[in-house]
mmCIF file of C-alpha atoms in Angstrom:
data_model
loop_
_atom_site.group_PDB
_atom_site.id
_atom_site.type_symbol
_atom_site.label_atom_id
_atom_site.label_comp_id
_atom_site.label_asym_id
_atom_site.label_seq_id
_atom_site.Cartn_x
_atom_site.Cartn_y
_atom_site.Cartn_z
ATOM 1 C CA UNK A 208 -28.178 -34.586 -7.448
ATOM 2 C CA UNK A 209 -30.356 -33.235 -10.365
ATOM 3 C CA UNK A 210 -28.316 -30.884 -12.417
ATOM 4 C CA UNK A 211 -30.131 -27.889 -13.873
ATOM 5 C CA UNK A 212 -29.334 -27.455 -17.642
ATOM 6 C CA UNK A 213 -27.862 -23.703 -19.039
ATOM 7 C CA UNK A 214 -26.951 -22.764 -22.562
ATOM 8 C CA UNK A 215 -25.169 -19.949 -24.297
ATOM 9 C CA UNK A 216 -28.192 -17.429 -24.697
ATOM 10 C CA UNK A 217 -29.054 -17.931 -20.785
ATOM 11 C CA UNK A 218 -25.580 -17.450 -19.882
ATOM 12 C CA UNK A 219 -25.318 -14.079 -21.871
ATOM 13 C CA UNK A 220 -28.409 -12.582 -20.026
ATOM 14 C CA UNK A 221 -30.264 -12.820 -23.079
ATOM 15 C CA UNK A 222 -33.533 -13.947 -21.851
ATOM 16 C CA UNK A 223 -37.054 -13.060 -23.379
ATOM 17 C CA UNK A 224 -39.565 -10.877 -22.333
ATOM 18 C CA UNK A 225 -41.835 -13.992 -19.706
ATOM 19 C CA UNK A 226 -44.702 -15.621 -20.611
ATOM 20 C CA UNK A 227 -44.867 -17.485 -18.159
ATOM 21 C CA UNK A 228 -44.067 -17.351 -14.304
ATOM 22 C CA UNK A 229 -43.779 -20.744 -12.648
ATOM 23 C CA UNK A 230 -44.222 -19.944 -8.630
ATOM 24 C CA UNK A 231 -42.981 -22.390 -5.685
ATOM 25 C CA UNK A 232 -42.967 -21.816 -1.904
ATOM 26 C CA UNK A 233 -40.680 -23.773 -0.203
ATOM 27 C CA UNK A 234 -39.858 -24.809 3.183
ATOM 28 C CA UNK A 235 -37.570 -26.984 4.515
ATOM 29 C CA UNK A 236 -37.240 -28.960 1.439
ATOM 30 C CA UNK A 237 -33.631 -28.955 0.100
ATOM 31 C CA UNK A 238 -33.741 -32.281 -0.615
ATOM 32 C CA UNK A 239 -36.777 -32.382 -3.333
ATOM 33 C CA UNK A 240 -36.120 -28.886 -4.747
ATOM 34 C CA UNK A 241 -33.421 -30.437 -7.220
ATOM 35 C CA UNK A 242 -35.985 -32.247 -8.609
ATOM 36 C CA UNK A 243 -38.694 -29.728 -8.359
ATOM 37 C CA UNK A 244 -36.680 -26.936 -10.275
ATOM 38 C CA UNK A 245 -34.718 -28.991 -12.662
ATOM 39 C CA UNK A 246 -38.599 -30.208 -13.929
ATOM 40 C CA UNK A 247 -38.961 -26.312 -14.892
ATOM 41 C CA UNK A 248 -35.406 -25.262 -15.922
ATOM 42 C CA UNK A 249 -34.979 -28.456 -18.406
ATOM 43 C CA UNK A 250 -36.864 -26.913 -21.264
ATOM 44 C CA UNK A 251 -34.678 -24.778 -23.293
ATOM 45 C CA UNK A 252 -37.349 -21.728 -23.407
ATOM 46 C CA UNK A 253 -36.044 -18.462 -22.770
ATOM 47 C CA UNK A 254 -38.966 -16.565 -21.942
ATOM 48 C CA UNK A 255 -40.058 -18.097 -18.626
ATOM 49 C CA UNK A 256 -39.621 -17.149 -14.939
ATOM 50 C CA UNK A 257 -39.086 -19.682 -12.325
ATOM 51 C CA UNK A 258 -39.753 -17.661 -8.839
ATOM 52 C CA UNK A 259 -38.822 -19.732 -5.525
ATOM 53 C CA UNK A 260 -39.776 -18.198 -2.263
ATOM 54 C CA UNK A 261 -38.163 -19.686 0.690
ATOM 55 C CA UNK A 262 -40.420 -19.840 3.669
ATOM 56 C CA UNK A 263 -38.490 -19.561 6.460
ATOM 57 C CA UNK A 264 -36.390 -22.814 5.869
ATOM 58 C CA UNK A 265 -33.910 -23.606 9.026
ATOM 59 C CA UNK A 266 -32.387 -26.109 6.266
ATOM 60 C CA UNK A 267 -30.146 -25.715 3.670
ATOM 61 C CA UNK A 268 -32.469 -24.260 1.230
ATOM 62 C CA UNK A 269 -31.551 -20.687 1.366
ATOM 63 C CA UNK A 270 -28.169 -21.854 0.429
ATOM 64 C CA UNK A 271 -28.582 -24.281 -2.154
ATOM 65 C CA UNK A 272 -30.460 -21.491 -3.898
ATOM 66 C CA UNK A 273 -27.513 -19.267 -3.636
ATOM 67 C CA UNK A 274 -26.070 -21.709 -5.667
ATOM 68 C CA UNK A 275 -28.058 -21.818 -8.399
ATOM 69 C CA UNK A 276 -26.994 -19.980 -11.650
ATOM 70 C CA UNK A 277 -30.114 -19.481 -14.106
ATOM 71 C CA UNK A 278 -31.196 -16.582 -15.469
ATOM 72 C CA UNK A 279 -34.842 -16.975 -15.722
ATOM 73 C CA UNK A 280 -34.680 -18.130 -11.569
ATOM 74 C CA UNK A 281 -35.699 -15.393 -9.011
ATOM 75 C CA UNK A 282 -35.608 -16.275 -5.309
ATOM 76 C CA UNK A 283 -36.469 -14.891 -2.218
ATOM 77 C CA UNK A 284 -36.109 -15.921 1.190
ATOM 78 C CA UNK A 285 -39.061 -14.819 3.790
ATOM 79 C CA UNK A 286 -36.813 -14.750 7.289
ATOM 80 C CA UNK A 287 -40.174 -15.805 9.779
ATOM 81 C CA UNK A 288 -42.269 -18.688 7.860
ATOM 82 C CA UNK A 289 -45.580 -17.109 6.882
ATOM 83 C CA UNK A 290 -47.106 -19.921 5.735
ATOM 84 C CA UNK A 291 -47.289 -21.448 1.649
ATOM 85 C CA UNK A 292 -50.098 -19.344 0.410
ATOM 86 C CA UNK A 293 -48.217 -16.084 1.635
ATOM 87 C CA UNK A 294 -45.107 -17.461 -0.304
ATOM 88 C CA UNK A 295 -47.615 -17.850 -2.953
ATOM 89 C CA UNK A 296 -48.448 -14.530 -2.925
ATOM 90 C CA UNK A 297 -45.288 -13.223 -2.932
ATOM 91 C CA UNK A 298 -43.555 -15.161 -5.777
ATOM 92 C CA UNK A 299 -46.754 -14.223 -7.730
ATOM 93 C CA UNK A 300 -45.942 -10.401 -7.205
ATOM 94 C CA UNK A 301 -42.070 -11.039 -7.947
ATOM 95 C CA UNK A 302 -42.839 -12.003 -11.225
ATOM 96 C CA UNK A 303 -43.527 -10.315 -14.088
ATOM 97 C CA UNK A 304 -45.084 -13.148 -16.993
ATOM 98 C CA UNK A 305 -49.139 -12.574 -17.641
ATOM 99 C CA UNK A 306 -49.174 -16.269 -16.689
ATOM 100 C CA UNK A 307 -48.655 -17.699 -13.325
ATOM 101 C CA UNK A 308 -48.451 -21.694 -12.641
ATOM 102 C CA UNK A 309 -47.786 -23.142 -8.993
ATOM 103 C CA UNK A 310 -45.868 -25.868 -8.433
ATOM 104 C CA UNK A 311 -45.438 -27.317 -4.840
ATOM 105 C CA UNK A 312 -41.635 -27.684 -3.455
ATOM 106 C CA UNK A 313 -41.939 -31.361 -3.540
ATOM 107 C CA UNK A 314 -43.769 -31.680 -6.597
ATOM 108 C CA UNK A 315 -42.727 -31.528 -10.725
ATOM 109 C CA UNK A 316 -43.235 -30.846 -14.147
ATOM 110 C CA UNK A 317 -43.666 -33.231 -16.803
ATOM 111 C CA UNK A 318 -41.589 -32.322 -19.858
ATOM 112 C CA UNK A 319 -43.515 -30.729 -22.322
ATOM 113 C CA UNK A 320 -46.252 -29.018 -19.880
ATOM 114 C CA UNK A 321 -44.728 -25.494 -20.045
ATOM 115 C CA UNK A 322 -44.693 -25.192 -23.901
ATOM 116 C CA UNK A 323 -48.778 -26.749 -23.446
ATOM 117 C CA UNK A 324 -49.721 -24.015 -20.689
ATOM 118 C CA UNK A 325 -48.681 -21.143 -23.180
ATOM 119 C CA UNK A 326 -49.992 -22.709 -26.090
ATOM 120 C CA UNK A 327 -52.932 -23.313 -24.120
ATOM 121 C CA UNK A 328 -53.967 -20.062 -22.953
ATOM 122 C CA UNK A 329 -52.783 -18.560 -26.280
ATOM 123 C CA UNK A 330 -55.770 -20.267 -28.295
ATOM 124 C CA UNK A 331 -58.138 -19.686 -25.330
ATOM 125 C CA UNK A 332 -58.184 -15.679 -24.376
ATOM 126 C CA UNK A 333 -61.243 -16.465 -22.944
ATOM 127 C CA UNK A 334 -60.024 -18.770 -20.327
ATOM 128 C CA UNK A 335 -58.741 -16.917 -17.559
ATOM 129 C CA UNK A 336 -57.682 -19.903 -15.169
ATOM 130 C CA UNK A 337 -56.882 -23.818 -16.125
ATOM 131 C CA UNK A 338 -56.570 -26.899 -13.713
ATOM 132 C CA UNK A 339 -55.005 -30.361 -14.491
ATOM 133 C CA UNK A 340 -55.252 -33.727 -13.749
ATOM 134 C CA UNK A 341 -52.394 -35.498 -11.932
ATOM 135 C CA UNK A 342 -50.046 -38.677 -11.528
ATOM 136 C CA UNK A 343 -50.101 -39.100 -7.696
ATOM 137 C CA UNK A 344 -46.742 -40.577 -6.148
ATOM 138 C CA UNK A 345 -46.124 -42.185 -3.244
ATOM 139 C CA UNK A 346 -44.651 -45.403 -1.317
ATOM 140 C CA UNK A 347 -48.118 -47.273 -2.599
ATOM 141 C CA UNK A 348 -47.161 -46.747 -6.145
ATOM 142 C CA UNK A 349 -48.395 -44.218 -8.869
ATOM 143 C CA UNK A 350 -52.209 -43.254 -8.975
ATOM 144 C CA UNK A 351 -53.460 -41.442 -11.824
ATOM 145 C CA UNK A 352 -56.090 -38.621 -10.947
ATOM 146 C CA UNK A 353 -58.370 -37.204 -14.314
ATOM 147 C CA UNK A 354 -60.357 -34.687 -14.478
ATOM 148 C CA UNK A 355 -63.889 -34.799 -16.137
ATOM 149 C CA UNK A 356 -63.607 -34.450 -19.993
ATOM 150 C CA UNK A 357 -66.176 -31.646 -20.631
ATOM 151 C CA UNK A 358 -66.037 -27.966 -18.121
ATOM 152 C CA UNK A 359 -68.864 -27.747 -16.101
ATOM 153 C CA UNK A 360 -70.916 -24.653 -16.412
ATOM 154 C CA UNK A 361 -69.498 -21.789 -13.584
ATOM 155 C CA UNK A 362 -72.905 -23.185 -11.047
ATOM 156 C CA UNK A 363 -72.179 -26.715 -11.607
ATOM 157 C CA UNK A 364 -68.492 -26.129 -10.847
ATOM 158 C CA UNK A 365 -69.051 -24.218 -7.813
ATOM 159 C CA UNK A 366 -70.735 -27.240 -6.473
ATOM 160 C CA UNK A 367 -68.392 -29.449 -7.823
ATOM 161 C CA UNK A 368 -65.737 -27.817 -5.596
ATOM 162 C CA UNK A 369 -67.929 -27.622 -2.764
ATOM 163 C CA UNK A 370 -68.428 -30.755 -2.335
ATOM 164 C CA UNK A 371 -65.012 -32.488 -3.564
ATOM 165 C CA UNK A 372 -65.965 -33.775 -6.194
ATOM 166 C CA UNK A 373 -62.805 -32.726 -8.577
ATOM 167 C CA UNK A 374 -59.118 -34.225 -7.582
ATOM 168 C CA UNK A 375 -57.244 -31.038 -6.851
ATOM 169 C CA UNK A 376 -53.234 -29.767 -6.032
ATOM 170 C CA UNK A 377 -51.785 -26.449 -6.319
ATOM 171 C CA UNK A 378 -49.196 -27.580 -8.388
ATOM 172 C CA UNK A 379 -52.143 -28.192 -11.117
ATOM 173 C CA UNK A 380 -53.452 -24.238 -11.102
ATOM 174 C CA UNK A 381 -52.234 -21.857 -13.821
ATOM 175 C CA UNK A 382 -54.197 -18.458 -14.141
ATOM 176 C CA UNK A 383 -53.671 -15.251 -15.701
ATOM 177 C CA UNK A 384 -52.443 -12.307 -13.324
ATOM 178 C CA UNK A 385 -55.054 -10.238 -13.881
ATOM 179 C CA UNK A 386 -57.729 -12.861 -12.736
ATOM 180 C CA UNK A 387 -55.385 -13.457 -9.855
ATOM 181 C CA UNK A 388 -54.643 -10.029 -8.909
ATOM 182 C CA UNK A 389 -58.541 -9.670 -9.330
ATOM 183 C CA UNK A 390 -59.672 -11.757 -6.859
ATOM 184 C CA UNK A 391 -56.662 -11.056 -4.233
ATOM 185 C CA UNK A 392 -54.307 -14.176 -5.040
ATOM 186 C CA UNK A 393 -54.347 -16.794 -2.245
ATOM 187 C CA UNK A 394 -56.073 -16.271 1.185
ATOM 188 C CA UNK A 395 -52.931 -16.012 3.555
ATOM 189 C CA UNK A 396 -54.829 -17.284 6.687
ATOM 190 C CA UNK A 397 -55.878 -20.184 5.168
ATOM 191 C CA UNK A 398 -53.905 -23.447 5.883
ATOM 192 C CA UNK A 399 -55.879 -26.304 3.789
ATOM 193 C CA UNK A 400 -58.087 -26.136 0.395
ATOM 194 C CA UNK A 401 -56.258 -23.237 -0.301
ATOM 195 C CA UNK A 402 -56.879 -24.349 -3.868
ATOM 196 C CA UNK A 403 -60.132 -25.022 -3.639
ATOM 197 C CA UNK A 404 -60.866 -21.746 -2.239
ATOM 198 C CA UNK A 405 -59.263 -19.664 -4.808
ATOM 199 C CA UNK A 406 -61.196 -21.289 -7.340
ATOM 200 C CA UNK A 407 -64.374 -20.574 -5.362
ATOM 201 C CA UNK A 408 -63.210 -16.617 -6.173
ATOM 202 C CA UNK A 409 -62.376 -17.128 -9.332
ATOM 203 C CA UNK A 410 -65.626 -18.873 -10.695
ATOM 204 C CA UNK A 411 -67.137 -16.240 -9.430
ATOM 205 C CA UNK A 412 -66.519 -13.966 -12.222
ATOM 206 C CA UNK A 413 -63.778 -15.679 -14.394
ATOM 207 C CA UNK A 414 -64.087 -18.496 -17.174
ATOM 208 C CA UNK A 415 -62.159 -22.019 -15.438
ATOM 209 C CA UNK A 416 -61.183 -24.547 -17.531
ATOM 210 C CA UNK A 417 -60.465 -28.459 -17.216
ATOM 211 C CA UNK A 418 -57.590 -29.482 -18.829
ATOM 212 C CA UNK A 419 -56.970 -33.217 -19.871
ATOM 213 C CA UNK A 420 -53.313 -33.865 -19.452
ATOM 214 C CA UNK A 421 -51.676 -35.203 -16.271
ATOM 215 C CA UNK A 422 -48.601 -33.609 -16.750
ATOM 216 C CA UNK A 423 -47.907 -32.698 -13.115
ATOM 217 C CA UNK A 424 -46.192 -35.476 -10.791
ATOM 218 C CA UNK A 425 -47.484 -34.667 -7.177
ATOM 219 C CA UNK A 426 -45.016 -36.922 -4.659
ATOM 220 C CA UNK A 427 -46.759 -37.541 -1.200
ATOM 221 C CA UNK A 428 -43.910 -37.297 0.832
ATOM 222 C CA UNK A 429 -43.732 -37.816 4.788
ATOM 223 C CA UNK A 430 -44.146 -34.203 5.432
ATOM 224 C CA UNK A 431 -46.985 -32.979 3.314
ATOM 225 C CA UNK A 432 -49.811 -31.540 4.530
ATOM 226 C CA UNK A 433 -51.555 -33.631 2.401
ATOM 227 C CA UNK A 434 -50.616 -37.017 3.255
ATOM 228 C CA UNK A 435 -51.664 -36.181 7.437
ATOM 229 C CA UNK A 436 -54.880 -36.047 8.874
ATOM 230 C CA UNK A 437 -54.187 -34.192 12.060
ATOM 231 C CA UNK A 438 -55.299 -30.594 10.937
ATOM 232 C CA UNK A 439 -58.101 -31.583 8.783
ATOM 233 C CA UNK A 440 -61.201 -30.660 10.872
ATOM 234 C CA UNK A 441 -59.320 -27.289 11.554
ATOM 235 C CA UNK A 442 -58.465 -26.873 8.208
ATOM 236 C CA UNK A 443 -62.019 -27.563 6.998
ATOM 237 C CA UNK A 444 -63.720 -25.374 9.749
ATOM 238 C CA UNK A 445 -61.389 -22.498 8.311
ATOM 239 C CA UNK A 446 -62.207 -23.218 4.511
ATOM 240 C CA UNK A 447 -65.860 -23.291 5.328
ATOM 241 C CA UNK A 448 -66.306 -20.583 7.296
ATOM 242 C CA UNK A 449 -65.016 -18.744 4.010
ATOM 243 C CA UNK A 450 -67.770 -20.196 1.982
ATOM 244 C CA UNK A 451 -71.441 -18.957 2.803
ATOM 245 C CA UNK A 452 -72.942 -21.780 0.475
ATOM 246 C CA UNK A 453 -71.979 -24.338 3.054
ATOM 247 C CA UNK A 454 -75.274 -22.333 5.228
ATOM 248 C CA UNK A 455 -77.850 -23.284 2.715
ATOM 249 C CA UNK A 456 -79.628 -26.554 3.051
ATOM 250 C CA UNK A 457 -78.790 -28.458 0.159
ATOM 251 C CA UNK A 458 -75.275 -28.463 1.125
ATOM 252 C CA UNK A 459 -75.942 -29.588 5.352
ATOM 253 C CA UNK A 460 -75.393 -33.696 4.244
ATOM 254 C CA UNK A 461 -72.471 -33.052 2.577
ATOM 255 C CA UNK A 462 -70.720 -30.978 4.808
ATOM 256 C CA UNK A 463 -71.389 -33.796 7.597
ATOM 257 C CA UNK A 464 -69.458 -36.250 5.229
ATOM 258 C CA UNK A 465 -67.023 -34.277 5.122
ATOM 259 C CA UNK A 466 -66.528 -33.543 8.580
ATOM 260 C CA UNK A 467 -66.859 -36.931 9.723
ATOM 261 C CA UNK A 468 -64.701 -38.519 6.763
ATOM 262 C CA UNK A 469 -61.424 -37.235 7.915
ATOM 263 C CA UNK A 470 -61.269 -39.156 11.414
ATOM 264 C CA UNK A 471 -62.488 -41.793 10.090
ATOM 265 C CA UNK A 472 -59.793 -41.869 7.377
ATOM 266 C CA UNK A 473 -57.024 -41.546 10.466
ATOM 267 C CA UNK A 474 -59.074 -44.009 12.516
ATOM 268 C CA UNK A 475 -58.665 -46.682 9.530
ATOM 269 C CA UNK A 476 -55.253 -46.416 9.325
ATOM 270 C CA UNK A 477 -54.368 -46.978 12.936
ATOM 271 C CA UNK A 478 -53.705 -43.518 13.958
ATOM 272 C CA UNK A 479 -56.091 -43.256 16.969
ATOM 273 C CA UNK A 480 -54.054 -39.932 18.623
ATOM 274 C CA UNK A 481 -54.947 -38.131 15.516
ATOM 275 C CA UNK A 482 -58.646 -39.497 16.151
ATOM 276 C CA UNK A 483 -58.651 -37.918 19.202
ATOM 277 C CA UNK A 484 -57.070 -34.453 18.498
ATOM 278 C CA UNK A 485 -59.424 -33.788 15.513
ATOM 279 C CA UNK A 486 -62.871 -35.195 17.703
ATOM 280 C CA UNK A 487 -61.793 -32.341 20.493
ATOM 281 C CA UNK A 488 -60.944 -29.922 17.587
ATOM 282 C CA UNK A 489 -64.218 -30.772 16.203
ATOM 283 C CA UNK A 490 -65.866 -30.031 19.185
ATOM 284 C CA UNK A 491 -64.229 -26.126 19.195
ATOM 285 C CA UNK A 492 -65.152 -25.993 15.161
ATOM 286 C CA UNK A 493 -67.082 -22.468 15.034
ATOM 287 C CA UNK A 494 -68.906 -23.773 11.526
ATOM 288 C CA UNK A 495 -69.170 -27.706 10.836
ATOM 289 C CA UNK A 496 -72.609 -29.514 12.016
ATOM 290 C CA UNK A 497 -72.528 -31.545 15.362
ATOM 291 C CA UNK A 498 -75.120 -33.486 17.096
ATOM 292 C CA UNK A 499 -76.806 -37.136 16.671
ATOM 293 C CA UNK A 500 -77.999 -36.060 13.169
ATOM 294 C CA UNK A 501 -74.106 -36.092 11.840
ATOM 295 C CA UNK A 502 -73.793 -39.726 11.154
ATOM 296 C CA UNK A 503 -77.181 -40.076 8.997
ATOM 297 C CA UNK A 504 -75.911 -37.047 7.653
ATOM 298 C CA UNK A 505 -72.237 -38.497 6.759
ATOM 299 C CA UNK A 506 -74.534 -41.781 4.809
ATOM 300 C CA UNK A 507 -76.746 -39.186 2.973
ATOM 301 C CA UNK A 508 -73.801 -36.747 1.922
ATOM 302 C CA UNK A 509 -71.407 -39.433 0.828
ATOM 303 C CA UNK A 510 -74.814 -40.916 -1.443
ATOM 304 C CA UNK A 511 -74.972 -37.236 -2.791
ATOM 305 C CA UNK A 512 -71.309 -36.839 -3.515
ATOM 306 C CA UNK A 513 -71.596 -40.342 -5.431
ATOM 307 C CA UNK A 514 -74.012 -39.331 -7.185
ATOM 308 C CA UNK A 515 -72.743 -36.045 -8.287
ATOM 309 C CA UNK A 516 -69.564 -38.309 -9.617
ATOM 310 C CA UNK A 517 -71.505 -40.425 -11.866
ATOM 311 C CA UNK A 518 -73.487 -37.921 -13.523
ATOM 312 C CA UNK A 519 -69.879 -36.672 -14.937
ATOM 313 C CA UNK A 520 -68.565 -37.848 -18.540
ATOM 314 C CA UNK A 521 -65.565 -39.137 -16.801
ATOM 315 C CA UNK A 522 -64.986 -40.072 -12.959
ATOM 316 C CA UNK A 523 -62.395 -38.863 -11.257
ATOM 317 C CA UNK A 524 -60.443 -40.745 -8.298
ATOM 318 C CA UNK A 525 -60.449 -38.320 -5.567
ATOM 319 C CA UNK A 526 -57.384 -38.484 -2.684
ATOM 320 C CA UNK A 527 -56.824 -37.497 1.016
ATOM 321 C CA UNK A 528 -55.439 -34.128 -0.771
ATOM 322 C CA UNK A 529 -58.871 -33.070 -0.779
#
C-alpha cells in the first residue's frame, strides 16, 4: 500500500494559509485512492488542501479515510451517492485555497505539478482557468495526449470544445474560485462532458489557458465512465441539450459524427448489447439528429473535425474520454 509522507511542521498543525485546493470525488474506489492521494500529499508544501468527498461508497473508503492522518486532508462522506460533479461541488466549497484543481479518484499527480499550478497562475493573473495535457494509462500501454501549443482565441475555443477537438479529463482542470463560483461550479445533473461543459461557461467570460505539460496520469480502469460506451448517447443528448450552439447549422454534421461515433466505437469492439441499448436510447434522445441524412452527416462531420485538427500548431490524439 502507498504510504502518505508527514513531517514535523504537519504534525504540529502548523500548516500555511492554502494556495491551493486539490478536489477528488470518490466512489467505491479504496483500492486506487492510495495512489491517488499519496500523488498530492508527497510534496512537502504546507500550504495546500487536499479535499476528498466520498460519494456514497458501500466500500471501504469511508474508513480508510478515517485512517488517514494529514493535516492539509479534509474529507467528507455524502451518505446517498449524488453523483461526481455534486462531489465536485462540494469539495470545491469545503475548501478554502483561491485555487482549485480536480483530480479523479483513480487518477494522479505527477511530482512537481502542484509547485507548477501555483507558479503558474502566479505569473498569469490574467488567466482565470488552465487545462493540461495527459499520459493516458491503461492495459494497452501508456498514450500520451498534448494539447495544441498556442491558446486559441475564446470563439475558436468554443468550437474547439464543441466539436472534440481538444483531449480532455477532469483531473487536468485547475481554475480560480472566483471564476468557478462565477459560473456555478459543475452542472450536478450532468453525467458525461462534465468538463467540457464547464469550460463552455467559463469561456464565456473568463481567459482559458492551454498548458503544455502532461503531468497528470489518467488510469482507465474497468469501472470508469470513460472507458464504457453504454451511456454515451444519453450522456451526449444531456450535454447538448445544454449547449444552444449545437442548433445552428454549421454545427448539424458534426453533431451527427458524434452521435453516430459512439456505437460504432462499441460495435468495433465486439460489444453488440451496448449497440443495441444506445440505438433504442438514441431513438428517445430529445436533441441529437435522426433520419437517413445521419450517416452522410457522420462522413461530412468527421471531414470537418479533421480538418479543424490540422489547422492547429500541434495535433492532439483524442480518446473515448471524449
Amino acid at each position: 500500500m502507498t504510504v502518505l509522507p508527514t513531517n514535523l511542521a504537519m504534525e504540529a498543525g502548523l500548516v500555511a494559509t492554502p494556495r491551493l485546493a486539490v478536489v477528488v470525488p470518490a466512489r467505491n474506489r479504496r483500492e486506487s485512492l492510495p495512489r491517488t492521494l499519496a500523488s498530492v500529499l508527497c510534496t512537502a508544501r504546507t500550504d495546500i488542501e487536499l479535499v476528498v468527498i466520498d460519494d456514497g461508497s458501500t466500500d471501504s473508503t469511508e474508513s480508510y479515510l478515517a485512517s488517514l492522518d494529514d493535516v492539509r486532508l479534509k474529507w467528507r462522506r455524502i451518505p446517498v451517492a449524488a453523483g461526481a460533479n455534486q462531489a465536485r461541488n462540494q469539495g470545491a466549497a469545503l475548501s478554502s485555497a483561491p485555487l482549485i484543481a480536480f483530480l479523479d479518484s483513480d487518477d494522479a499527480f505527477r511530482p512537481g505539478r502542484v509547485d507548477r499550478l501555483i507558479t503558474f497562475f502566479d505569473e498569469n493573473p490574467d488567466v482565470a482557468c488552465t487545462i493540461d495535457g495527459f499520459s493516458d494509462i491503461s492495459d494497452r500501454g501508456e498514450r500520451i495526449h498534448r494539447l495544441p501549443r498556442l491558446t486559441p482565441d475564446s470563439e475558436t475555443l468554443r468550437q474547439l470544445l464543441l466539436c472534440h477537438c481538444i483531449p480532455l479529463t477532469n483531473s487536468t482542470v485547475t481554475v480560480r474560485r472566483a471564476a468557478f463560483d462565477a459560473v456555478g461550479g459543475y452542472d450536478p445533473d450532468l453525467r458525461r462532458h462534465q468538463d467540457r461543459e464547464l469550460l463552455l461557461r467559463l469561456a464565456r467570460q473568463h481567459r482559458i489557458a492551454f498548458g503544455t505539460a502532461t503531468d497528470v496520469l489518467k488510469y482507465r480502469s474497468a469501472n470508469s465512465i470513460s472507458r464504457t460506451h453504454a451511456g454515451y448517447i444519453k450522456g451526449l443528448d444531456d450535454f447538448v441539450g445544454r449547449c444552444p450552439d449545437y442548433r445552428s447549422s454549421g454545427y448539424g454534421s458534426i453533431l451527427s459524427y458524434l452521435t453516430v461515433r459512439g456505437a460504432l466505437k462499441a460495435a468495433m469492439q465486439g460489444h453488440f448489447s451496448i449497440v443495441l441499448a444506445e440505438l433504442q436510447a438514441w431513438r428517445k434522445a430529445d436533441n441529437l439528429p435522426g433520419g437517413l441524412h445521419v450517416l452522410p452527416g457522420y462522413f461530412r462531420g468527421r471531414r470537418k473535425r479533421h480538418q479543424l485538427e490540422q489547422a492547429l500548431d500541434q495535433l492532439p490524439a483524442t480518446t473515448s474520454a471524449e
